[in-house]
Every structure is written in structure tokens, then in C-alpha cells.
mmCIF file of N, CA and C in Angstrom:
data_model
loop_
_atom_site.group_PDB
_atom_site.id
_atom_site.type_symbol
_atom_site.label_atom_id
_atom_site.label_comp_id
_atom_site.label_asym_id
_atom_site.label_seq_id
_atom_site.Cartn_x
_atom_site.Cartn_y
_atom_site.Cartn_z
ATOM 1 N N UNK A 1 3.965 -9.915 43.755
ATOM 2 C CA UNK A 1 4.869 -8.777 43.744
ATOM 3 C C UNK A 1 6.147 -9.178 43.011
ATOM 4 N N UNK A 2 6.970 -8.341 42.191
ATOM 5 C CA UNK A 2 8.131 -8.550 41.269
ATOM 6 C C UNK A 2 9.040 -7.853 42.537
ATOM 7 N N UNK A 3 10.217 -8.423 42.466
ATOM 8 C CA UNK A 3 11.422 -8.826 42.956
ATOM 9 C C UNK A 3 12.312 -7.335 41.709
ATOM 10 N N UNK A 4 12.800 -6.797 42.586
ATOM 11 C CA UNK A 4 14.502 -5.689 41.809
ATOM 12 C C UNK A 4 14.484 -6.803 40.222
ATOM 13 N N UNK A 5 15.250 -7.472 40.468
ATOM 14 C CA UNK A 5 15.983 -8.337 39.417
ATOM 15 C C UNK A 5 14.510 -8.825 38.148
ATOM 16 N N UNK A 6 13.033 -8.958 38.443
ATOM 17 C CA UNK A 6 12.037 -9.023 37.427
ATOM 18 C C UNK A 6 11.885 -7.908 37.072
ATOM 19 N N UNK A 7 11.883 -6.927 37.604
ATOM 20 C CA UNK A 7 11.477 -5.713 36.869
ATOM 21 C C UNK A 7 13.001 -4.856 36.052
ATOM 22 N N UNK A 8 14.062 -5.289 36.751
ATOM 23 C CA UNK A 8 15.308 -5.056 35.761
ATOM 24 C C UNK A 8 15.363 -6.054 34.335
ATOM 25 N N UNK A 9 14.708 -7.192 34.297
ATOM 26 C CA UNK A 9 14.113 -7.996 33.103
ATOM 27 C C UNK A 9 13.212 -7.014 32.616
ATOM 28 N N UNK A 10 12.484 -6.519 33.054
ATOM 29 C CA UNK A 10 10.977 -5.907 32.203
ATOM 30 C C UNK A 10 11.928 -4.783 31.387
ATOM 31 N N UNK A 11 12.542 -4.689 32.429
ATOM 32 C CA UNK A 11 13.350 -3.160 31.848
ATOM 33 C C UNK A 11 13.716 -3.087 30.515
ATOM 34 N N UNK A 12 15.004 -4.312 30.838
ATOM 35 C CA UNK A 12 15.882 -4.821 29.806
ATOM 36 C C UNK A 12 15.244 -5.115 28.385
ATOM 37 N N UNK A 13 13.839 -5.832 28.600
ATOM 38 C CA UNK A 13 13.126 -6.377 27.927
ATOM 39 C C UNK A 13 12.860 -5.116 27.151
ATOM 40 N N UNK A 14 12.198 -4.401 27.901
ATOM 41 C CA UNK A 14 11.424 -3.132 26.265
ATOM 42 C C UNK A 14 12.407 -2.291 26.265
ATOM 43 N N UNK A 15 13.579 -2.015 26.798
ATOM 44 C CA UNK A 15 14.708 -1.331 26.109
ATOM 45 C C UNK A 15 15.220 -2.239 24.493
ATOM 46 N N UNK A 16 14.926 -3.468 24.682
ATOM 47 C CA UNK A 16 15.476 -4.356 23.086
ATOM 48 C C UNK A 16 14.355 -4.352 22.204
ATOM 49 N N UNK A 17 13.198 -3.734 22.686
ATOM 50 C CA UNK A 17 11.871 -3.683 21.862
ATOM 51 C C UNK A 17 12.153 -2.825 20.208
ATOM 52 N N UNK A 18 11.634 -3.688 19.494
ATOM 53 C CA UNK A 18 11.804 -3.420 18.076
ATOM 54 C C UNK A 18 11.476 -1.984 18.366
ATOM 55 N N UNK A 19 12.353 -0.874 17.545
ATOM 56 C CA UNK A 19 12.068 0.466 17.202
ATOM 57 C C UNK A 19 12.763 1.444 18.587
ATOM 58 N N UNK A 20 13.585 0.763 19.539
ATOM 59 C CA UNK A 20 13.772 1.250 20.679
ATOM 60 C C UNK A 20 15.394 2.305 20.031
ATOM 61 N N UNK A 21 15.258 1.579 19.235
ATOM 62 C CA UNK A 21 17.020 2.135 18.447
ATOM 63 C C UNK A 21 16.760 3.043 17.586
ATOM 64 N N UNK A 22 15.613 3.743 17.062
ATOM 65 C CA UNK A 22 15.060 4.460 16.057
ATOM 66 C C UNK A 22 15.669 6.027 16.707
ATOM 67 N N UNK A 23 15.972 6.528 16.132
ATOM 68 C CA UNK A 23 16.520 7.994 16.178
ATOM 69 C C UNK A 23 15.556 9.190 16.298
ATOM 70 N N UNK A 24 15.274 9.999 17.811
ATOM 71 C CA UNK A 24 14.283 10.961 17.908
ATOM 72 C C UNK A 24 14.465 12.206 17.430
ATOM 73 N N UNK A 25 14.051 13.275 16.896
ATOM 74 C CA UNK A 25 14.665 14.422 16.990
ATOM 75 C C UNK A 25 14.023 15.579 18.325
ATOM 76 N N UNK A 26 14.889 15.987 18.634
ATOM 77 C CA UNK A 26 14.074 17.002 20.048
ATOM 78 C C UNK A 26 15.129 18.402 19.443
ATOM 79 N N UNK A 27 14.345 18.897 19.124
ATOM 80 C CA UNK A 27 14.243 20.121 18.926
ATOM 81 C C UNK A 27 14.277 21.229 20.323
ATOM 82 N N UNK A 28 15.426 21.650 21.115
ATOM 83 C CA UNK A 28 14.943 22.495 22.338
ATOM 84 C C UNK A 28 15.941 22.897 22.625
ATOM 85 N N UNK A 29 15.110 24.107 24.025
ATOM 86 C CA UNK A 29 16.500 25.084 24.107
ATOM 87 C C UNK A 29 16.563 25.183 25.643
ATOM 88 N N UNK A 30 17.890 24.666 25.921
ATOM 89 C CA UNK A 30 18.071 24.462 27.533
ATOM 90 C C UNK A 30 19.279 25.186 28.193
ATOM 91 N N UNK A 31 19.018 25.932 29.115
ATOM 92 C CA UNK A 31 20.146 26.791 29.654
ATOM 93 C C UNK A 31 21.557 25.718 29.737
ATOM 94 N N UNK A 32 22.450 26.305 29.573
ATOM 95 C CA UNK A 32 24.345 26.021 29.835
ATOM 96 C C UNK A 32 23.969 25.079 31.131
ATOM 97 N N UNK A 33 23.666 25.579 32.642
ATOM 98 C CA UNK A 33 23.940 25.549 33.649
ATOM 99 C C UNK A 33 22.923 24.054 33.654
ATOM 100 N N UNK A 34 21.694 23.658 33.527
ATOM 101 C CA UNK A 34 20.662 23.133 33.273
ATOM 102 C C UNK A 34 21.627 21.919 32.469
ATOM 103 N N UNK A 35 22.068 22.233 31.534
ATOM 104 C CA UNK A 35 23.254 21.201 30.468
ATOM 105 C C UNK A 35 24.315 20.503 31.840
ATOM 106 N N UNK A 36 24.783 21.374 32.321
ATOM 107 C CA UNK A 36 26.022 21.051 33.202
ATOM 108 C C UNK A 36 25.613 19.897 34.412
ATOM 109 N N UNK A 37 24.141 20.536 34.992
ATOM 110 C CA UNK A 37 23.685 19.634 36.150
ATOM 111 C C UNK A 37 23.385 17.950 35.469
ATOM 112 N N UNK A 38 22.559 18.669 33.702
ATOM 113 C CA UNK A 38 22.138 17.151 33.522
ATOM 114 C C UNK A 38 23.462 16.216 33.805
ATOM 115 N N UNK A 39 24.466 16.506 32.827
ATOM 116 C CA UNK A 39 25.437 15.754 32.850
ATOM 117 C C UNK A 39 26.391 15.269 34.076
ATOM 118 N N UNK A 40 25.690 16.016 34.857
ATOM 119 C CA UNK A 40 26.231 15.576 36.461
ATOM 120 C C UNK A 40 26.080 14.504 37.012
ATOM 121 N N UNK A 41 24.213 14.532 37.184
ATOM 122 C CA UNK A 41 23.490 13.822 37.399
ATOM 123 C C UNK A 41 23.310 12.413 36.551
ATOM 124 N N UNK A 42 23.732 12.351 35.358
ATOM 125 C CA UNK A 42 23.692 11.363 34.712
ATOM 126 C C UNK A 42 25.006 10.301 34.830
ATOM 127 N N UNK A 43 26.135 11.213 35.059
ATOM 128 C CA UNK A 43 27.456 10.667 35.349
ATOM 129 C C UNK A 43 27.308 10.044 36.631
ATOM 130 N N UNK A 44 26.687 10.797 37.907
ATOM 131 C CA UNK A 44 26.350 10.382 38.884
ATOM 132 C C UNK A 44 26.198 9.373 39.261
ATOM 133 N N UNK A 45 24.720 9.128 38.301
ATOM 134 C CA UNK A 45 23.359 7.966 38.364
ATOM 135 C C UNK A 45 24.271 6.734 38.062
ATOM 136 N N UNK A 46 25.707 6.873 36.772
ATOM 137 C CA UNK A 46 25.804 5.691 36.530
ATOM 138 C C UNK A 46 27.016 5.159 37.346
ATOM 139 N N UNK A 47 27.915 6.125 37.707
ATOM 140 C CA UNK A 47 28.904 5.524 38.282
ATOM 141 C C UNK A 47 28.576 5.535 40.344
ATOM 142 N N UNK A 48 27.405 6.177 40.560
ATOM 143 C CA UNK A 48 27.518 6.103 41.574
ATOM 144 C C UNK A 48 28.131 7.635 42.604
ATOM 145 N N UNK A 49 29.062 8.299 41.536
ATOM 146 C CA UNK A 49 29.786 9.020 42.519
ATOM 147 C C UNK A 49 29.193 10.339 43.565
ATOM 148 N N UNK A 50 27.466 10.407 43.190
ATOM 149 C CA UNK A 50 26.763 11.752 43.775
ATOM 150 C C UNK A 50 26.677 10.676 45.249
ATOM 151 N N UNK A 51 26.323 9.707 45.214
ATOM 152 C CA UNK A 51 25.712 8.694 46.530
ATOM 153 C C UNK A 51 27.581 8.650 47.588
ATOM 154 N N UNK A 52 29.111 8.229 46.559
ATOM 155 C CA UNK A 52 30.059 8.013 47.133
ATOM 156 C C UNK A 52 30.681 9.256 48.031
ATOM 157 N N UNK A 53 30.658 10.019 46.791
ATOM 158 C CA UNK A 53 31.336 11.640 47.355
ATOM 159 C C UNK A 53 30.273 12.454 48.600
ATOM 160 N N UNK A 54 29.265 12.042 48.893
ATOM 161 C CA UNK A 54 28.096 12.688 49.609
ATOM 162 C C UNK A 54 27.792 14.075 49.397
ATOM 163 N N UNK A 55 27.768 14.317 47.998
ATOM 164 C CA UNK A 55 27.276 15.857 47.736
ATOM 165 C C UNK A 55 26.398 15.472 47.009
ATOM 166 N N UNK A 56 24.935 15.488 47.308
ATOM 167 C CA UNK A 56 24.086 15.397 46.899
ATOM 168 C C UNK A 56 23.504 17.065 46.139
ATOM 169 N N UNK A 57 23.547 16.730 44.561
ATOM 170 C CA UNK A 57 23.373 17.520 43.656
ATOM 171 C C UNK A 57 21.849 18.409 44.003
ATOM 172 N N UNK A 58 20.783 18.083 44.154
ATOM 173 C CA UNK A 58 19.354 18.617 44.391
ATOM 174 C C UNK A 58 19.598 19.381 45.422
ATOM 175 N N UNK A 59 20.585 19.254 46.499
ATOM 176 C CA UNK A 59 20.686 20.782 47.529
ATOM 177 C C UNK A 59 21.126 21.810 47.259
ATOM 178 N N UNK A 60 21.758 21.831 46.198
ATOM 179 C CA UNK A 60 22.248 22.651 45.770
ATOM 180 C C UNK A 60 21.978 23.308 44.303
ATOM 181 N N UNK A 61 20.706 22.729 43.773
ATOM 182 C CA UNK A 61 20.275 23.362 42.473
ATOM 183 C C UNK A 61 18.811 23.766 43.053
ATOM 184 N N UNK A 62 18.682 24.826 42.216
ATOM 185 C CA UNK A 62 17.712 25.949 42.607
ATOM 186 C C UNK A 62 16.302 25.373 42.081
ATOM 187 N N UNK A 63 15.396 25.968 42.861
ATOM 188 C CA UNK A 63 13.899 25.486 42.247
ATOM 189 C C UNK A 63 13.643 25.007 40.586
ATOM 190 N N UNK A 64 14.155 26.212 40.358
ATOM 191 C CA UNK A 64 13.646 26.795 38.567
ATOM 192 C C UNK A 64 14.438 25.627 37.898
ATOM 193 N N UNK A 65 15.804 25.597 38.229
ATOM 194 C CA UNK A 65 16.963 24.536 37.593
ATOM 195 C C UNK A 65 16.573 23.294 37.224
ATOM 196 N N UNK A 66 15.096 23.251 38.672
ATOM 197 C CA UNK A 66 14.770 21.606 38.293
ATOM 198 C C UNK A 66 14.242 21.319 37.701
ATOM 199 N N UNK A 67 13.307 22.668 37.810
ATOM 200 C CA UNK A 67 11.760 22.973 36.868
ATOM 201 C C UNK A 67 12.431 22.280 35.345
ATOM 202 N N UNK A 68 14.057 23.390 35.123
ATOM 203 C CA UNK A 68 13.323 22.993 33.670
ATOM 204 C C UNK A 68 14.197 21.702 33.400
ATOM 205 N N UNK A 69 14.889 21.154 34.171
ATOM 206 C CA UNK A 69 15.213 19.904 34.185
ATOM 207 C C UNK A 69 14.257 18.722 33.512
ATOM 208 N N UNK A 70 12.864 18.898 34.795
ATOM 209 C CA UNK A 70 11.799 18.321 34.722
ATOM 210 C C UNK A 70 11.089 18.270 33.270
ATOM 211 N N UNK A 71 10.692 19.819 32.691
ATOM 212 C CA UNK A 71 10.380 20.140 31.494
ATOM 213 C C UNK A 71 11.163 19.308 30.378
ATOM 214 N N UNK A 72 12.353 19.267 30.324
ATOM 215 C CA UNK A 72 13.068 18.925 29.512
ATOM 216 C C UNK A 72 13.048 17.054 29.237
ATOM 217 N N UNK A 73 13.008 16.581 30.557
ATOM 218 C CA UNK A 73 12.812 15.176 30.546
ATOM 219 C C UNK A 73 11.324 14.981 30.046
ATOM 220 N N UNK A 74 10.352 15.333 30.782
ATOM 221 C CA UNK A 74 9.209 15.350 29.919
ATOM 222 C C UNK A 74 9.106 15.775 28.583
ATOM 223 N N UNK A 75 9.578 16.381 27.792
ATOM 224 C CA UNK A 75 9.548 16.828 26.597
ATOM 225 C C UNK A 75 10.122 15.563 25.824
ATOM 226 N N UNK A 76 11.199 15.140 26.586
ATOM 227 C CA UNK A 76 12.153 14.159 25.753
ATOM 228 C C UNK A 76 11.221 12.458 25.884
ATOM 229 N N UNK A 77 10.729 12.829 26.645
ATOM 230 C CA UNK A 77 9.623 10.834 26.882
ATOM 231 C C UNK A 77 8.279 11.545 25.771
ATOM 232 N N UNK A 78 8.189 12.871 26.058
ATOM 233 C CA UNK A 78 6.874 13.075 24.971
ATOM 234 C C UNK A 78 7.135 13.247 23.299
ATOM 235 N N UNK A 79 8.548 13.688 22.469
ATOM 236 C CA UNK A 79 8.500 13.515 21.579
ATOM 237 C C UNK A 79 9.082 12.021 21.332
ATOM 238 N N UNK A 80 9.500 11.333 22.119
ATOM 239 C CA UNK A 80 9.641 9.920 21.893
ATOM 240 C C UNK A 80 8.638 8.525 21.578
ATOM 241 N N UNK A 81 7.669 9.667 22.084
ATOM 242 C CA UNK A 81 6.368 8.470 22.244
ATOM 243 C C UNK A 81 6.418 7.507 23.479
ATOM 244 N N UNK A 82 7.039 7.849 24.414
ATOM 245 C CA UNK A 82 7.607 6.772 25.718
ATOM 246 C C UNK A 82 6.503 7.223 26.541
ATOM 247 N N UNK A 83 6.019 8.297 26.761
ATOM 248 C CA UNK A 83 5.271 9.024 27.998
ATOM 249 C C UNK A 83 4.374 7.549 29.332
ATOM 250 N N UNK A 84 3.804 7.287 28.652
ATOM 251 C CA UNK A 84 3.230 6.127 28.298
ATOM 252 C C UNK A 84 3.639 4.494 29.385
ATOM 253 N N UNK A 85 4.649 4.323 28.515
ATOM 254 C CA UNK A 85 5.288 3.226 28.827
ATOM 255 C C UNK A 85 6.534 3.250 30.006
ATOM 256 N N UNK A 86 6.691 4.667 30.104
ATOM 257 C CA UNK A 86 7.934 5.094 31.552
ATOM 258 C C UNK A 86 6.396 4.840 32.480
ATOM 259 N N UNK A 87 5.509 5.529 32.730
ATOM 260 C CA UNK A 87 4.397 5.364 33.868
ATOM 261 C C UNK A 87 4.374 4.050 34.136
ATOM 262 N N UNK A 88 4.616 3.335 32.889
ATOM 263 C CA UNK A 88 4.204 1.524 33.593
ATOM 264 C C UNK A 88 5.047 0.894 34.232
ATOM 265 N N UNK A 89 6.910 1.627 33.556
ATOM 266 C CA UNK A 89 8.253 0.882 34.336
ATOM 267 C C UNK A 89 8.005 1.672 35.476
ATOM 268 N N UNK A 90 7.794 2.854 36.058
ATOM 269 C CA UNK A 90 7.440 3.110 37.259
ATOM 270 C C UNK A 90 6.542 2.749 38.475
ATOM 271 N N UNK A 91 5.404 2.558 37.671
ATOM 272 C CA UNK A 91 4.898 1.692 38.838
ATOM 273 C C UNK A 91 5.442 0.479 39.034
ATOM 274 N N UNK A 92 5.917 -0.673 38.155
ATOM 275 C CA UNK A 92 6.476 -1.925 38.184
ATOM 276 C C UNK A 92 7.678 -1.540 39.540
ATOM 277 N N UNK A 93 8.637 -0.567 38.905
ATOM 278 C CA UNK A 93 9.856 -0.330 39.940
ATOM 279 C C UNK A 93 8.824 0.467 41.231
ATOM 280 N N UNK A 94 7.867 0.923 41.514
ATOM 281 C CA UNK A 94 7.179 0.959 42.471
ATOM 282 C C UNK A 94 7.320 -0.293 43.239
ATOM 283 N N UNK A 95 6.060 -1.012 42.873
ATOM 284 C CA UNK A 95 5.488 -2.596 43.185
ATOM 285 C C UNK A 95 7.099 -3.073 43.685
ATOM 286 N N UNK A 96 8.066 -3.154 43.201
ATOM 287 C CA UNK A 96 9.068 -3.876 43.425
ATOM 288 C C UNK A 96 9.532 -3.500 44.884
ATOM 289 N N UNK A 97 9.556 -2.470 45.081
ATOM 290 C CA UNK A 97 10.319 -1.592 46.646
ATOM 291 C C UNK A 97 9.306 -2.406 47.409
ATOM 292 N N UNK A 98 8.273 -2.489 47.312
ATOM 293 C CA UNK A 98 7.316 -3.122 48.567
ATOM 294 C C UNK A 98 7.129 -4.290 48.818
#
């Protein structure tokens, strides 16, 4: 079993993978509000502040919001060519929790 800190290596590792810096184009059309949560959630994820402030963002966004949240992240690993290779850092960061 891999340990947090091996699979933050694996991570690290194919984030420096030749072609990881190559420029995608995504072509798409995502509601204002959908824009606003991503950037919530992403500000969130990195500084921490959805976990500090205890307003957890998902109680308060609507089914559909996530839907196309969801859509949109999938779209963005599928014109990337990642689809693939996120399933494998997921199970790895799986394996790791246990």
C-alpha cells in the first residue's frame, strides 16, 4: 500500500511528464453562476478556506449546478487526453486512504 506522501510523488511525477505544459483548447459554454462556484471551489481547495470558514459550498449549490460542474470537468480531462490517467491517480489516492 502507498503512503499520502508516494502517491503525492506519483502525482508530482506525471504533472512534470513531457507534454503536461502543452496548451489545450476547450471550446465551451458554462453558465456565470457555474463560473462563480468553480472559482470558489478552486480558491477553496487551495487555500483551505471552504474546510476553515465551515460553509461548505455543495449545500448550497443546486443539483443541476453540479451536474454541469461535473460535465464541464469531464469535458476538460476528455479534450485533454487525461480521462485515462486521472482514473489511475484516483485509485492510487484511493489505495493510499486505506
Amino acid at each position: 500500500m502507498m503512503t499520502n506522501n508516494e502517491v503525492a510523488q506519483v502525482f508530482d511525477t506525471v504533472l512534470s511528464s513531457p507534454g503536461m505544459n502543452e496548451q489545450v483548447r476547450i471550446d465551451t459554454r458554462i453558465s456565470r453562476k457555474a463560473i462563480l462556484l468553480l472559482h470558489q471551489i478552486i480558491d477553496g481547495g487551495f487555500t483551505g478556506k471552504e474546510v476553515q470558514d465551515g460553509m461548505p459550498l455543495s449545500g448550497l449549490v443546486s443539483a443541476a449546478t453540479k451536474e454541469e460542474l461535473k460535465v464541464l470537468a469531464a469535458d476538460c480531462l476528455k479534450k485533454g487526453g487525461l480521462e485515462e490517467i486521472n482514473e489511475k491517480l484516483l485509485k492510487l489516492s484511493e489505495a493510499a486512504k486505506k
